[in-house]
XYZ file of C-alpha atoms in Angstrom:
656
model
C 17.480 -84.585 51.258
C 14.672 -82.646 53.313
C 12.023 -81.633 50.787
C 12.495 -77.519 51.974
C 16.055 -78.029 51.753
C 16.145 -79.248 47.517
C 13.082 -76.232 47.460
C 15.584 -74.138 48.234
C 18.675 -75.251 46.522
C 16.293 -75.256 43.129
C 15.643 -71.641 43.562
C 19.317 -70.787 44.142
C 20.568 -72.778 41.517
C 17.950 -70.885 39.370
C 18.958 -67.368 41.093
C 22.455 -68.414 39.551
C 21.622 -69.738 35.665
C 19.939 -66.638 35.140
C 22.553 -64.708 36.669
C 25.644 -66.404 34.295
C 23.485 -66.993 30.972
C 23.099 -64.107 29.615
C 26.824 -63.102 30.169
C 27.123 -66.870 28.654
C 25.048 -66.248 25.410
C 26.148 -63.252 24.449
C 29.809 -64.523 24.834
C 28.686 -67.722 22.035
C 27.297 -64.978 20.362
C 30.085 -62.837 20.270
C 32.054 -66.345 19.689
C 30.046 -67.648 16.088
C 28.509 -63.803 15.425
C 25.227 -65.094 13.071
C 23.567 -62.780 11.838
C 19.398 -62.737 12.125
C 18.307 -63.585 8.005
C 17.117 -60.540 6.835
C 12.875 -60.233 6.814
C 10.915 -61.876 3.817
C 9.855 -58.700 2.668
C 13.796 -57.220 2.510
C 15.804 -58.524 -0.443
C 19.044 -59.466 -0.099
C 22.469 -58.512 -2.222
C 25.598 -60.807 -1.663
C 28.568 -59.221 -2.829
C 31.930 -60.608 -2.472
C 34.422 -58.112 -1.664
C 36.146 -58.334 -5.066
C 33.218 -56.893 -6.229
C 33.450 -54.198 -3.698
C 36.741 -52.867 -4.698
C 38.441 -55.016 -2.125
C 40.453 -58.398 -1.332
C 38.635 -61.561 -1.234
C 41.555 -62.746 0.517
C 43.673 -61.287 3.609
C 46.333 -61.730 5.289
C 46.582 -60.897 8.992
C 49.422 -61.007 11.837
C 48.624 -60.928 15.388
C 51.778 -57.207 15.521
C 49.465 -55.054 13.267
C 45.513 -54.771 12.766
C 44.148 -54.471 9.954
C 41.244 -52.152 8.733
C 39.667 -51.717 5.847
C 36.891 -48.817 4.451
C 34.008 -51.704 2.721
C 31.799 -49.573 0.721
C 28.150 -49.670 0.601
C 25.526 -48.884 -1.939
C 23.028 -45.672 -1.407
C 20.044 -47.387 -0.166
C 21.586 -50.424 1.233
C 22.469 -52.314 4.506
C 25.237 -54.512 5.358
C 24.085 -57.131 7.207
C 26.489 -59.755 7.696
C 30.327 -60.827 7.158
C 30.593 -64.032 5.204
C 33.679 -65.635 4.284
C 36.115 -68.616 5.819
C 39.382 -68.463 8.213
C 41.809 -71.027 7.231
C 43.848 -72.309 9.977
C 45.653 -70.111 11.951
C 49.691 -70.555 10.788
C 52.351 -70.689 14.126
C 49.911 -69.060 16.355
C 49.053 -71.746 19.959
C 45.809 -70.008 20.512
C 43.864 -66.434 20.483
C 40.958 -64.060 19.467
C 40.322 -62.529 16.066
C 38.433 -59.563 17.298
C 36.530 -57.451 14.167
C 35.083 -53.865 14.956
C 33.293 -52.279 13.265
C 32.847 -48.376 13.041
C 34.749 -48.686 16.743
C 32.174 -51.112 17.661
C 32.900 -54.571 18.824
C 30.896 -56.877 15.844
C 32.844 -60.435 16.986
C 35.516 -62.083 18.755
C 36.247 -65.277 17.986
C 38.053 -67.718 19.527
C 41.304 -69.323 17.282
C 42.059 -72.645 18.420
C 45.871 -73.750 18.248
C 46.275 -74.367 14.249
C 47.511 -77.897 15.039
C 44.615 -78.904 16.305
C 42.479 -76.086 14.353
C 40.664 -77.508 11.380
C 41.675 -76.421 7.778
C 38.827 -74.242 7.145
C 35.780 -72.599 9.553
C 33.269 -71.266 8.508
C 32.947 -67.031 8.744
C 29.920 -65.635 9.205
C 29.616 -62.260 11.518
C 26.184 -59.615 12.369
C 27.247 -56.136 10.867
C 24.299 -54.372 11.765
C 25.788 -53.268 15.431
C 28.428 -51.332 13.078
C 25.213 -49.088 12.372
C 23.579 -48.513 8.938
C 23.045 -45.645 6.882
C 26.460 -44.495 6.247
C 28.335 -44.682 2.614
C 30.502 -47.145 3.925
C 31.742 -49.632 6.914
C 35.577 -49.090 8.713
C 35.807 -52.376 9.631
C 39.199 -53.506 11.465
C 40.548 -56.847 11.907
C 42.427 -57.405 15.041
C 44.551 -60.950 16.257
C 44.923 -60.990 20.372
C 46.916 -64.224 20.539
C 47.177 -65.726 24.154
C 50.289 -67.141 26.401
C 52.915 -65.478 24.566
C 53.540 -61.685 25.041
C 56.504 -61.502 23.683
C 57.109 -63.585 20.667
C 60.500 -64.366 18.343
C 59.664 -67.793 16.476
C 58.309 -67.823 12.504
C 55.861 -65.640 11.055
C 52.487 -65.595 12.513
C 49.559 -65.372 9.962
C 45.688 -65.599 9.316
C 44.278 -66.091 6.404
C 40.483 -65.540 5.765
C 39.157 -65.691 2.177
C 36.110 -66.088 0.037
C 34.681 -62.592 2.405
C 31.839 -61.420 1.002
C 29.275 -59.269 2.484
C 25.573 -59.482 2.169
C 22.802 -56.242 1.856
C 19.785 -55.936 2.295
C 17.633 -53.208 1.045
C 17.131 -51.411 -2.264
C 19.200 -49.605 -4.504
C 18.109 -45.904 -4.444
C 17.435 -44.409 -8.152
C 20.278 -41.900 -8.953
C 19.323 -38.217 -8.969
C 21.916 -35.305 -9.762
C 25.017 -36.243 -11.331
C 27.441 -36.098 -8.337
C 25.175 -39.472 -6.868
C 24.173 -41.101 -10.668
C 28.009 -43.002 -10.121
C 28.032 -45.068 -7.195
C 31.065 -46.475 -5.188
C 30.223 -50.080 -6.505
C 28.881 -50.288 -10.398
C 28.426 -53.815 -11.339
C 28.004 -53.033 -14.665
C 27.764 -49.928 -17.546
C 26.060 -49.902 -20.406
C 26.606 -47.336 -23.058
C 24.191 -46.585 -26.149
C 25.106 -44.829 -29.373
C 23.788 -44.380 -32.406
C 24.603 -47.669 -34.718
C 25.643 -44.590 -37.179
C 27.785 -42.922 -34.661
C 29.694 -40.438 -36.299
C 33.548 -40.499 -35.403
C 32.389 -37.136 -33.045
C 29.708 -39.278 -30.847
C 32.794 -42.649 -31.094
C 35.514 -40.441 -29.774
C 32.816 -39.422 -26.396
C 32.040 -43.216 -26.114
C 35.606 -44.564 -26.312
C 36.687 -41.817 -23.634
C 33.343 -42.428 -21.041
C 35.369 -46.040 -21.513
C 38.406 -45.321 -20.061
C 37.621 -43.206 -17.574
C 34.846 -45.349 -16.064
C 37.438 -48.433 -16.245
C 39.894 -46.167 -14.446
C 37.676 -44.736 -11.732
C 36.257 -47.979 -11.280
C 39.500 -49.975 -11.444
C 39.409 -51.938 -8.405
C 36.075 -53.550 -9.518
C 35.687 -56.074 -11.765
C 33.196 -53.486 -13.979
C 31.292 -54.586 -17.131
C 31.415 -52.408 -19.262
C 29.416 -52.747 -22.782
C 28.949 -50.859 -25.875
C 25.558 -51.110 -27.283
C 24.288 -49.827 -31.013
C 20.900 -48.528 -31.039
C 18.690 -47.117 -33.865
C 19.251 -42.270 -33.678
C 16.786 -41.063 -31.236
C 15.622 -44.264 -28.977
C 15.320 -44.692 -25.744
C 18.059 -47.014 -24.005
C 16.086 -49.671 -21.803
C 16.064 -49.212 -17.730
C 19.412 -50.692 -16.086
C 19.736 -53.453 -13.430
C 19.976 -52.349 -9.321
C 23.541 -51.566 -9.548
C 24.093 -50.683 -12.756
C 23.871 -47.747 -14.861
C 23.026 -46.728 -18.553
C 24.188 -43.980 -20.282
C 23.295 -42.595 -23.729
C 25.781 -40.344 -26.376
C 23.794 -38.900 -29.254
C 24.875 -35.343 -31.161
C 22.273 -32.780 -30.852
C 20.467 -30.582 -28.549
C 22.200 -28.352 -25.879
C 25.652 -29.822 -25.003
C 25.479 -31.211 -21.149
C 24.997 -34.131 -19.543
C 21.658 -34.424 -17.724
C 20.138 -36.929 -15.555
C 16.872 -38.245 -17.228
C 14.093 -40.361 -15.065
C 15.413 -39.027 -11.973
C 14.598 -40.834 -8.928
C 12.800 -43.638 -11.046
C 13.853 -46.978 -12.168
C 14.364 -45.786 -16.039
C 17.072 -43.369 -15.140
C 19.586 -42.801 -17.220
C 22.763 -40.257 -17.741
C 22.450 -38.641 -21.164
C 25.585 -37.119 -23.075
C 24.869 -34.646 -25.574
C 26.119 -31.987 -27.959
C 27.439 -31.250 -30.984
C 31.221 -32.120 -32.648
C 33.998 -32.003 -29.722
C 31.353 -30.772 -26.997
C 29.866 -34.534 -26.331
C 33.588 -34.997 -25.481
C 34.088 -31.828 -22.790
C 31.529 -32.485 -21.073
C 32.367 -36.170 -20.269
C 35.852 -34.150 -19.429
C 33.769 -34.179 -16.003
C 34.130 -37.705 -15.629
C 37.530 -38.188 -16.695
C 38.759 -34.981 -13.884
C 37.235 -36.967 -11.289
C 34.989 -33.525 -10.787
C 31.533 -35.267 -10.575
C 30.529 -34.692 -7.050
C 30.775 -30.787 -7.950
C 27.639 -30.947 -9.914
C 24.714 -31.949 -7.780
C 21.954 -30.950 -9.854
C 20.450 -32.689 -12.977
C 21.363 -30.710 -15.614
C 25.435 -29.259 -16.468
C 26.771 -27.806 -19.246
C 31.053 -28.049 -19.474
C 32.130 -25.509 -21.574
C 36.183 -26.179 -21.528
C 37.494 -29.977 -20.935
C 40.632 -29.172 -18.325
C 43.444 -31.478 -18.793
C 44.224 -34.237 -16.675
C 47.346 -34.219 -14.264
C 49.906 -34.598 -16.450
C 52.951 -37.604 -15.409
C 55.925 -36.155 -13.256
C 58.031 -33.973 -15.776
C 62.181 -34.295 -16.704
C 64.102 -37.560 -15.993
C 64.305 -37.869 -12.610
C 61.423 -37.942 -9.395
C 60.849 -38.946 -6.411
C 59.245 -41.530 -5.161
C 57.241 -39.225 -3.046
C 55.936 -37.835 -6.716
C 55.380 -41.450 -8.161
C 53.114 -41.990 -4.629
C 56.202 -45.209 -3.333
C 56.426 -46.039 0.542
C 56.579 -49.259 2.566
C 57.560 -50.005 6.025
C 57.742 -53.438 7.691
C 59.011 -54.699 11.198
C 61.567 -57.743 11.027
C 62.442 -59.864 13.460
C 64.230 -62.875 11.597
C 62.889 -62.413 8.120
C 60.249 -59.928 6.499
C 59.680 -58.881 3.233
C 58.662 -56.140 1.711
C 57.283 -54.746 -2.479
C 56.985 -51.077 -4.008
C 56.657 -50.063 -7.141
C 55.416 -48.169 -9.874
C 53.930 -48.833 -13.804
C 55.860 -47.811 -15.797
C 52.865 -45.302 -17.158
C 53.508 -43.041 -14.678
C 57.358 -42.442 -16.059
C 56.345 -39.825 -18.579
C 54.745 -39.994 -21.966
C 58.203 -41.114 -23.744
C 59.550 -44.412 -23.688
C 61.479 -46.243 -21.160
C 64.412 -48.646 -21.960
C 66.391 -48.358 -18.595
C 65.435 -47.318 -14.504
C 68.758 -46.279 -11.867
C 67.154 -46.518 -8.759
C 67.998 -44.754 -6.025
C 67.321 -45.909 -2.966
C 67.115 -44.333 0.440
C 65.661 -45.964 4.049
C 66.024 -45.996 6.970
C 66.045 -48.148 10.311
C 66.347 -49.237 13.149
C 70.528 -49.750 13.240
C 71.833 -52.879 14.478
C 73.795 -53.647 17.530
C 77.538 -55.233 16.364
C 76.405 -58.531 17.949
C 73.208 -58.688 15.972
C 73.241 -59.630 12.386
C 70.919 -58.323 9.818
C 70.714 -57.890 5.463
C 68.565 -56.780 2.813
C 68.246 -58.503 -0.736
C 66.459 -56.042 -3.536
C 65.072 -57.921 -6.709
C 63.156 -56.856 -9.632
C 61.738 -59.561 -12.012
C 62.996 -62.256 -9.918
C 66.307 -60.975 -10.494
C 68.969 -59.816 -7.167
C 69.497 -56.396 -8.603
C 71.431 -55.233 -4.913
C 71.982 -57.216 -1.291
C 73.910 -55.644 1.674
C 74.805 -56.477 5.225
C 72.751 -53.678 7.608
C 74.768 -52.230 10.225
C 74.849 -49.700 13.214
C 74.477 -46.653 10.791
C 70.669 -47.148 10.098
C 70.984 -45.371 6.715
C 70.731 -47.426 3.661
C 72.467 -45.751 0.374
C 71.786 -47.638 -2.555
C 72.397 -47.281 -6.486
C 71.268 -50.220 -9.161
C 70.505 -49.626 -12.972
C 66.894 -51.863 -14.112
C 66.888 -52.653 -17.602
C 63.656 -52.860 -20.191
C 63.929 -56.039 -19.249
C 63.529 -56.677 -15.899
C 61.099 -53.226 -15.651
C 57.641 -54.742 -17.606
C 54.714 -52.975 -17.368
C 55.579 -52.266 -14.028
C 58.827 -51.161 -11.685
C 58.921 -53.325 -8.526
C 61.180 -53.849 -5.987
C 61.028 -57.011 -3.876
C 62.798 -56.250 -0.673
C 63.526 -58.857 1.404
C 64.853 -58.473 5.200
C 66.487 -60.959 7.375
C 66.843 -59.771 11.272
C 69.127 -62.496 14.315
C 69.050 -60.507 17.118
C 71.747 -61.929 19.621
C 69.010 -62.112 22.681
C 67.284 -65.020 22.599
C 62.931 -64.454 22.792
C 62.604 -62.044 26.220
C 61.080 -58.915 27.097
C 64.623 -56.974 25.623
C 63.879 -58.299 22.500
C 62.621 -55.485 19.797
C 61.936 -55.554 16.292
C 64.243 -53.687 13.516
C 61.972 -51.144 11.507
C 62.871 -50.745 8.050
C 60.572 -47.614 5.503
C 61.410 -46.683 3.116
C 62.693 -43.036 2.011
C 60.595 -41.016 0.005
C 63.538 -39.296 -0.940
C 65.001 -41.791 -2.808
C 64.258 -41.276 -6.819
C 64.039 -43.016 -10.525
C 65.981 -41.639 -13.283
C 64.924 -43.105 -15.773
C 66.436 -43.461 -19.277
C 64.134 -43.053 -22.305
C 64.141 -44.334 -26.240
C 64.807 -47.614 -27.356
C 62.249 -49.811 -29.701
C 58.849 -49.786 -29.496
C 57.421 -52.941 -27.394
C 55.905 -55.894 -29.345
C 53.410 -58.429 -28.608
C 50.604 -57.766 -26.422
C 53.009 -56.712 -22.977
C 53.165 -53.481 -24.903
C 50.458 -52.536 -23.654
C 49.197 -50.014 -21.778
C 52.651 -48.276 -21.893
C 53.090 -48.116 -25.825
C 49.520 -46.347 -25.817
C 49.812 -44.249 -23.282
C 48.667 -40.636 -22.795
C 46.505 -41.505 -25.599
C 47.146 -42.703 -29.083
C 44.918 -43.600 -32.546
C 41.365 -45.800 -32.958
C 40.568 -46.056 -36.651
C 37.817 -48.275 -37.360
C 36.695 -49.318 -41.496
C 32.848 -49.606 -40.103
C 33.089 -52.989 -42.235
C 31.692 -54.659 -38.989
C 28.640 -54.073 -36.848
C 30.404 -54.583 -33.391
C 33.867 -53.221 -34.034
C 33.136 -49.669 -31.696
C 32.766 -52.515 -28.678
C 35.471 -54.333 -29.947
C 37.378 -51.431 -29.440
C 35.349 -50.004 -26.366
C 36.705 -53.350 -24.813
C 40.814 -53.502 -25.646
C 40.504 -49.754 -24.672
C 38.575 -50.597 -20.898
C 41.232 -53.247 -20.628
C 44.259 -50.840 -20.991
C 43.180 -48.407 -19.568
C 42.653 -50.395 -15.958
C 46.051 -51.467 -16.107
C 47.134 -47.874 -16.507
C 47.308 -45.807 -13.064
C 47.181 -42.939 -15.301
C 44.231 -41.587 -17.606
C 44.813 -42.928 -21.293
C 43.170 -40.691 -24.426
C 41.794 -42.653 -27.508
C 41.548 -40.016 -30.421
C 39.778 -41.292 -33.276
C 40.417 -40.847 -36.502
C 40.488 -42.614 -40.044
C 42.199 -45.617 -41.093
C 45.238 -44.097 -43.323
C 45.708 -41.600 -40.903
C 46.470 -44.585 -38.026
C 48.168 -46.619 -40.516
C 50.368 -44.034 -40.994
C 51.056 -42.167 -37.766
C 54.225 -42.792 -35.577
C 52.478 -42.895 -32.248
C 50.554 -45.944 -30.354
C 47.871 -47.133 -32.840
C 44.176 -49.598 -31.820
C 42.693 -50.643 -35.703
C 39.455 -52.440 -36.463
C 39.591 -53.438 -40.464
C 38.701 -56.800 -42.425
C 42.668 -57.697 -44.562
C 40.850 -56.240 -47.383
C 41.223 -53.002 -46.106
C 44.334 -53.345 -44.523
C 46.628 -54.205 -48.235
C 45.979 -50.446 -48.710
C 48.149 -49.601 -45.576
C 51.919 -50.415 -45.177
C 50.930 -52.318 -41.995
C 52.894 -55.615 -41.193
C 50.931 -57.461 -38.747
C 52.540 -61.311 -37.438
C 49.118 -62.224 -39.865
C 47.721 -61.142 -42.657
C 45.875 -62.410 -46.031
C 42.249 -61.669 -47.630
C 39.360 -64.299 -47.618
C 40.905 -67.684 -47.286
C 44.005 -66.706 -48.384
C 46.274 -66.615 -44.922
C 49.753 -65.114 -44.694
C 52.062 -66.029 -41.724
C 55.765 -64.476 -41.079
C 57.452 -67.970 -39.118
C 59.988 -65.710 -39.999
C 59.726 -65.974 -43.627
C 56.515 -65.190 -45.592
C 54.412 -67.810 -45.915
C 51.076 -68.614 -47.853
C 48.332 -71.366 -47.249
C 44.924 -71.297 -48.123
C 42.460 -72.009 -45.112
C 38.679 -72.852 -45.667
C 36.434 -69.634 -44.252
C 39.519 -67.619 -43.501
C 40.528 -66.331 -39.853
C 40.114 -63.660 -37.200
C 42.049 -62.966 -35.080
C 43.971 -59.533 -31.966
C 47.625 -58.859 -32.941
C 49.759 -56.776 -30.855
C 52.994 -56.243 -33.021
C 56.337 -53.437 -33.145
C 55.443 -50.964 -36.127
C 58.917 -50.767 -36.474
C 59.450 -48.239 -39.136
C 56.908 -45.807 -37.696
C 58.880 -46.564 -34.423
C 55.669 -47.762 -32.211
C 53.259 -50.026 -31.178
C 49.785 -51.255 -32.614
C 47.312 -53.734 -31.423
C 45.310 -54.411 -34.695
C 42.019 -56.849 -34.725
C 40.783 -58.395 -38.465
C 39.622 -61.113 -40.216
C 39.992 -62.639 -43.767
C 36.781 -63.503 -43.986
C 33.460 -62.667 -42.007
C 33.826 -60.292 -38.547
C 32.257 -63.315 -36.533
C 35.654 -65.199 -36.439
C 36.340 -62.727 -33.910
C 33.409 -63.378 -31.829
C 35.580 -65.964 -30.214
C 38.202 -64.251 -29.248
C 36.575 -61.388 -27.222
C 35.022 -64.755 -26.055
C 38.194 -66.096 -25.001
C 39.087 -62.864 -23.735
C 36.587 -62.109 -21.073
C 37.478 -65.538 -20.089
C 40.815 -63.883 -18.202
C 38.502 -60.508 -17.626
C 39.364 -59.349 -20.106
C 43.055 -58.527 -19.125
C 45.323 -57.843 -22.531
C 48.244 -58.719 -20.177
C 47.270 -62.108 -19.692
C 47.766 -63.350 -23.469
C 50.796 -64.134 -24.120
C 53.536 -63.449 -27.933
C 51.923 -61.520 -30.385
C 48.587 -63.005 -31.815
C 44.959 -64.961 -30.955
C 43.176 -66.197 -33.730
C 40.376 -68.167 -34.551
C 39.240 -69.802 -37.719
C 36.333 -70.964 -38.902
C 35.683 -74.074 -36.006
C 35.927 -71.003 -33.178
C 38.714 -71.994 -31.258
C 41.138 -69.463 -30.022
C 44.770 -70.107 -29.770
C 47.057 -67.826 -28.469
C 50.909 -67.529 -29.688
C 53.999 -66.460 -30.348
C 54.595 -65.687 -34.292
C 57.530 -63.208 -33.790
C 59.678 -62.985 -30.870
C 59.400 -60.409 -28.379
C 62.684 -59.924 -26.283
C 61.142 -62.278 -23.424
C 62.008 -65.926 -23.233
C 58.452 -66.926 -22.083
C 57.325 -64.889 -25.721
C 59.598 -66.613 -27.930
C 58.590 -67.879 -31.933
C 57.077 -71.276 -32.283
C 59.952 -73.605 -32.541
C 59.306 -76.476 -35.080
C 59.390 -78.971 -32.086
C 56.212 -77.209 -30.355
C 54.530 -76.147 -33.449
C 54.574 -80.440 -34.525
C 53.263 -81.603 -31.298
C 50.426 -78.554 -31.960
C 49.303 -80.449 -35.177
C 46.326 -83.052 -34.616
C 43.740 -84.522 -35.917
C 41.643 -82.389 -38.173
C 44.201 -80.423 -40.015
C 41.430 -78.318 -41.792
C 40.223 -76.954 -38.367
C 42.157 -73.397 -39.243
C 44.156 -73.073 -35.957
C 45.758 -76.362 -36.879
C 46.270 -75.170 -40.444
C 48.406 -72.792 -39.737
C 50.294 -73.888 -36.844
C 50.863 -76.897 -40.027
C 52.389 -74.322 -42.116
C 54.763 -72.270 -39.990
C 55.971 -75.852 -38.842
C 56.477 -76.865 -42.411
C 58.243 -73.631 -43.877
C 60.720 -73.989 -40.946
C 61.088 -77.725 -41.507
C 61.371 -77.047 -45.049
C 64.510 -74.244 -44.234
C 66.389 -76.425 -41.412
C 66.275 -79.304 -44.506
C 67.567 -76.907 -46.729
C 69.979 -75.452 -44.417
C 70.860 -79.721 -43.973
C 71.263 -79.958 -47.543
C 73.406 -77.539 -48.059
C 75.743 -78.584 -45.094
C 75.624 -81.891 -47.327
C 77.076 -80.844 -50.539
């Protein structure tokens, strides 16, 4: 080729590359969507979506874009979204489009599920979403290729391990309104070591309030004793410090505002302390855009719907889904939302609208509650479902859950004329509750048996009793949609009352009451009902958390106790911490440990739940191991011995 021709060709190719490279480069950046690392002087913080109050795993389908509001702490900027893309399910190929505040953030190619890797890293630059706001609205949309009309099995894409990277430093609060941020990792409440009942009452009301306000976040609430008059230490980023101490003018005050040493002071005398906390309990703190506020009168939280019949609209129950072949829908409400009186049964009158089913098509609905089928029917051309069925206490547990499975088989083959069946729950549906029944036994009694209010008593024999109570109050408040109000009283009042009670007292103090817990005793002497009472000597004593039905007083009780030192209880709360302080994760009615500090969770008395029956001789025998001196093994061995002895006496009687 002539040198001049080669020169012209080179210039032409260079011009073409200059035109094409920006577009190609943009496409590559859009697909990989990598964020630039933050500048060296900008500290970064990575928060899993769970800590933002969102699920760390989301399920996407091509027919419905999914939107999420991601909170952004004040002073921080969201710069990157990370996670993992699982292999697409029944998606031949397509694009995952992610937008933030309406701006395109990424368009990621999805290879066919059969050829894609099991997991692909997700890394999306969030800068195009814009900064400075208190949240970012993210939308995920799957756009399949080559199949505008799809009638096959359900298509799905799963994103998991989602987390957001933030840069910046959180701004210290300056007012009551902005003291508690949208994202909070820890709240530490300081109170005097010699706190009186009014101070304890305010602390526990604050614990219950914060646990409910942040129930979608794994926020840690701690109660710490300190000398009266001391100033609490500063909190870390995304943490807050509160001081509850009587004295001075009643009110809430942001001390050391706009500094790292900032904390919230709750002050006043007597019941004024709890009155100040009511501003938070009623979620009115946004009105207090000042650093000091005084609440003159506490307003009672909104009550649950009155009466025994409640509509789905009143209970905020709603649901809708589209069906081709199969689909499912779950709706429900927690037991505490059904009123303060005990519920031992529910009648459901379920109304729903759906696309009328053509004569040659077929559709059906199956409804389960607690894993048991409670209703089934074919869907017809009326487009209306009117179903009535009953749920007993065993089916509802702490939640009234309705799992609705739908099928729809159209006569048409897949094509442009086919359309999904739409099924929507009518808000005029009702729940009619039947009041009454015996008190619930075991850890499954919380929180409904303690809603809306319950008594709290501490005998004062241990230094960390208020911290123990706070952990349990927070656990119950997180699992209740309604506010819980703990009421601090003395031990004798709580033991003799007919309302739910949370009691922290040693075994010696409990002997002066009429309470009959599954495990009792004093010192090294431990008494266990399995089901008859037996007594055994255990060196070092036993610490326990127990939940039981107090039948004579028609209520449920949670008891934290020890037959010896209070240090025996500490391993139990460490064990509970491993369960995210979730009481509902415990089975049976007792969590206990001996001097070896080995927590064991079992059922001493039957609860009426098949999964929480009392230990059988066989299962107890299997639990016995070498080292019978350990308290845990001693108790289990003791129970087995008693039951075996009773069986032997029965066998001898039959032989005679």
